[in-house]
C-alpha cells in the first residue's frame, strides 16, 4: 500500500454469507509485510471467503477448508 491505513481481514461462510471470524483488525504501515493466520480448528470443512478491507480498497479470495 502506498500509505498507512486501517485494515481488516474477515472470513465469511460461502454458503450463508455469515462472518465466522475476524482475523486481523488494526492499523498497518505502508511498505511493510503482514501475515494473518486463520485457525480453522473450530470451523467445519467447507468453502469460505476472506475479505481484506482497507480505507483504500477491498480484496476478496476463496479458501477451501478440508478436514
Coordinates of N, CA and C in Angstrom, one line a residue:
X1 N 0.8 -1.2 0.0 CA 0.0 0.0 0.0 C 0.9 1.2 0.0
X2 N 0.4 2.3 -0.7 CA 1.3 3.5 -0.8 C 1.3 4.3 0.5
X3 N 0.3 4.1 1.4 CA 0.3 4.8 2.7 C -0.3 4.0 3.8
X4 N 0.0 4.3 5.0 CA -0.5 3.6 6.1 C -2.0 3.7 6.2
X5 N -2.7 2.7 6.7 CA -4.2 2.7 6.7 C -4.7 1.7 7.7
X6 N -5.9 1.8 8.0 CA -6.6 0.8 8.9 C -7.0 -0.4 8.0
X7 N -6.7 -1.6 8.5 CA -7.1 -2.8 7.7 C -7.8 -3.9 8.5
X8 N -8.7 -4.6 7.9 CA -9.4 -5.7 8.5 C -9.3 -6.9 7.6
X9 N -9.1 -8.1 8.2 CA -9.2 -9.4 7.4 C -10.3 -10.2 8.1
X10 N -11.4 -10.4 7.4 CA -12.5 -11.2 7.9 C -12.8 -12.4 7.0
X11 N -13.4 -13.4 7.6 CA -13.7 -14.7 6.9 C -15.2 -14.9 7.0
X12 N -15.8 -15.3 5.9 CA -17.2 -15.5 5.8 C -17.5 -16.9 5.2
X13 N -18.6 -17.5 5.7 CA -19.1 -18.7 5.1 C -19.6 -18.5 3.7
X14 N -19.1 -19.2 2.7 CA -19.6 -19.0 1.3 C -21.0 -19.5 1.2
X15 N -21.5 -20.4 2.1 CA -22.8 -20.9 2.0 C -23.9 -20.0 2.5
X16 N -23.5 -19.3 3.6 CA -24.5 -18.4 4.3 C -24.2 -16.9 4.2
X17 N -23.0 -16.6 3.9 CA -22.5 -15.2 3.9 C -22.3 -14.7 5.3
X18 N -22.4 -15.5 6.4 CA -22.2 -15.1 7.7 C -20.7 -15.0 8.0
X19 N -20.4 -13.9 8.7 CA -19.0 -13.7 9.2 C -18.7 -14.8 10.3
X20 N -17.6 -15.5 10.1 CA -17.2 -16.6 11.0 C -16.0 -16.2 11.8
X21 N -15.2 -15.2 11.4 CA -14.0 -14.8 12.1 C -13.5 -13.5 11.6
X22 N -13.0 -12.7 12.5 CA -12.2 -11.5 12.2 C -10.7 -11.9 12.6
X23 N -9.9 -12.0 11.6 CA -8.5 -12.5 11.7 C -7.6 -11.3 12.1
X24 N -7.8 -10.2 11.6 CA -6.9 -9.0 11.8 C -7.8 -7.7 11.7
X25 N -7.5 -6.8 12.6 CA -8.2 -5.5 12.6 C -7.3 -4.5 13.3
X26 N -6.5 -3.7 12.5 CA -5.5 -2.8 13.1 C -5.0 -1.9 12.1
X27 N -4.2 -0.9 12.5 CA -3.5 0.0 11.5 C -2.3 -0.7 11.0
X28 N -2.1 -0.6 9.7 CA -0.9 -1.1 9.0 C -0.1 0.0 8.4
X29 N 1.2 -0.2 8.3 CA 2.1 0.8 7.8 C 2.4 0.5 6.3
X30 N 2.7 1.6 5.6 CA 3.0 1.4 4.2 C 4.3 0.7 4.0
X31 N 4.4 -0.2 3.0 CA 5.6 -0.9 2.6 C 6.0 -2.1 3.5
X32 N 5.2 -2.4 4.5 CA 5.6 -3.5 5.4 C 4.7 -4.7 5.0
X33 N 5.3 -5.9 5.3 CA 4.6 -7.1 5.0 C 3.9 -7.6 6.3
X34 N 2.7 -8.2 6.1 CA 1.9 -8.7 7.2 C 1.5 -10.1 6.9
X35 N 1.3 -10.9 8.0 CA 0.8 -12.2 7.9 C -0.4 -12.4 8.8
X36 N -1.4 -13.0 8.3 CA -2.6 -13.3 9.1 C -2.8 -14.8 9.0
X37 N -3.0 -15.5 10.1 CA -3.2 -16.9 10.2 C -4.7 -17.2 10.6
X38 N -5.3 -18.0 9.8 CA -6.7 -18.4 10.0 C -6.7 -19.7 10.7
X39 N -7.3 -19.8 11.9 CA -7.4 -21.0 12.7 C -8.7 -21.7 12.3
X40 N -8.6 -22.8 11.6 CA -9.8 -23.5 11.1 C -10.3 -24.6 12.0
X41 N -9.6 -24.7 13.2 CA -10.0 -25.9 14.1 C -11.4 -25.9 14.5
X42 N -12.0 -24.7 14.7 CA -13.4 -24.7 15.1 C -14.4 -24.5 14.0
X43 N -13.9 -24.5 12.8 CA -14.8 -24.3 11.6 C -15.0 -25.7 10.9
X44 N -16.2 -25.9 10.4 CA -16.4 -27.1 9.7 C -15.8 -27.1 8.3
X45 N -15.5 -28.2 7.7 CA -15.0 -28.2 6.4 C -15.9 -27.5 5.4
X46 N -15.4 -26.8 4.4 CA -16.3 -26.1 3.5 C -15.5 -25.0 2.8
X47 N -16.3 -24.2 2.1 CA -15.7 -23.1 1.3 C -16.0 -21.8 2.1
X48 N -15.0 -21.0 2.2 CA -15.0 -19.7 2.9 C -14.5 -18.6 2.0
X49 N -14.9 -17.4 2.2 CA -14.5 -16.2 1.5 C -13.8 -15.3 2.5
X50 N -12.6 -14.9 2.1 CA -11.9 -13.9 3.0 C -11.9 -12.5 2.3
X51 N -12.1 -11.5 3.2 CA -12.1 -10.1 2.7 C -11.0 -9.3 3.4
X52 N -10.1 -8.7 2.7 CA -9.2 -7.8 3.2 C -9.6 -6.4 2.8
X53 N -10.0 -5.6 3.9 CA -10.5 -4.3 3.6 C -9.6 -3.3 4.2
X54 N -9.4 -2.2 3.4 CA -8.6 -1.0 3.9 C -9.5 0.2 3.6
X55 N -9.0 1.3 4.0 CA -9.7 2.6 3.7 C -9.6 2.9 2.2
X56 N -8.7 2.2 1.5 CA -8.4 2.5 0.1 C -9.1 1.5 -0.9
X57 N -9.2 0.2 -0.4 CA -9.7 -0.8 -1.3 C -10.2 -2.0 -0.5
X58 N -10.8 -3.0 -1.2 CA -11.1 -4.3 -0.6 C -10.8 -5.4 -1.6
X59 N -10.3 -6.5 -1.1 CA -9.9 -7.7 -1.9 C -10.6 -8.9 -1.3
X60 N -11.1 -9.7 -2.2 CA -11.8 -11.0 -1.9 C -11.0 -12.2 -2.4
X61 N -11.1 -13.3 -1.7 CA -10.5 -14.5 -2.1 C -11.2 -15.7 -1.5
X62 N -11.0 -16.9 -2.0 CA -11.7 -18.1 -1.6 C -10.7 -19.0 -0.9
X63 N -11.2 -19.7 0.2 CA -10.5 -20.6 1.0 C -11.3 -21.9 1.0
X64 N -10.7 -23.1 0.7 CA -11.4 -24.3 0.9 C -10.7 -25.0 2.1
X65 N -11.5 -25.3 3.1 CA -11.1 -25.9 4.3 C -11.4 -27.4 4.2
X66 N -10.4 -28.3 4.2 CA -10.6 -29.7 4.1 C -10.1 -30.3 5.4
X67 N -10.9 -31.2 6.0 CA -10.5 -31.8 7.3 C -10.5 -33.3 7.1

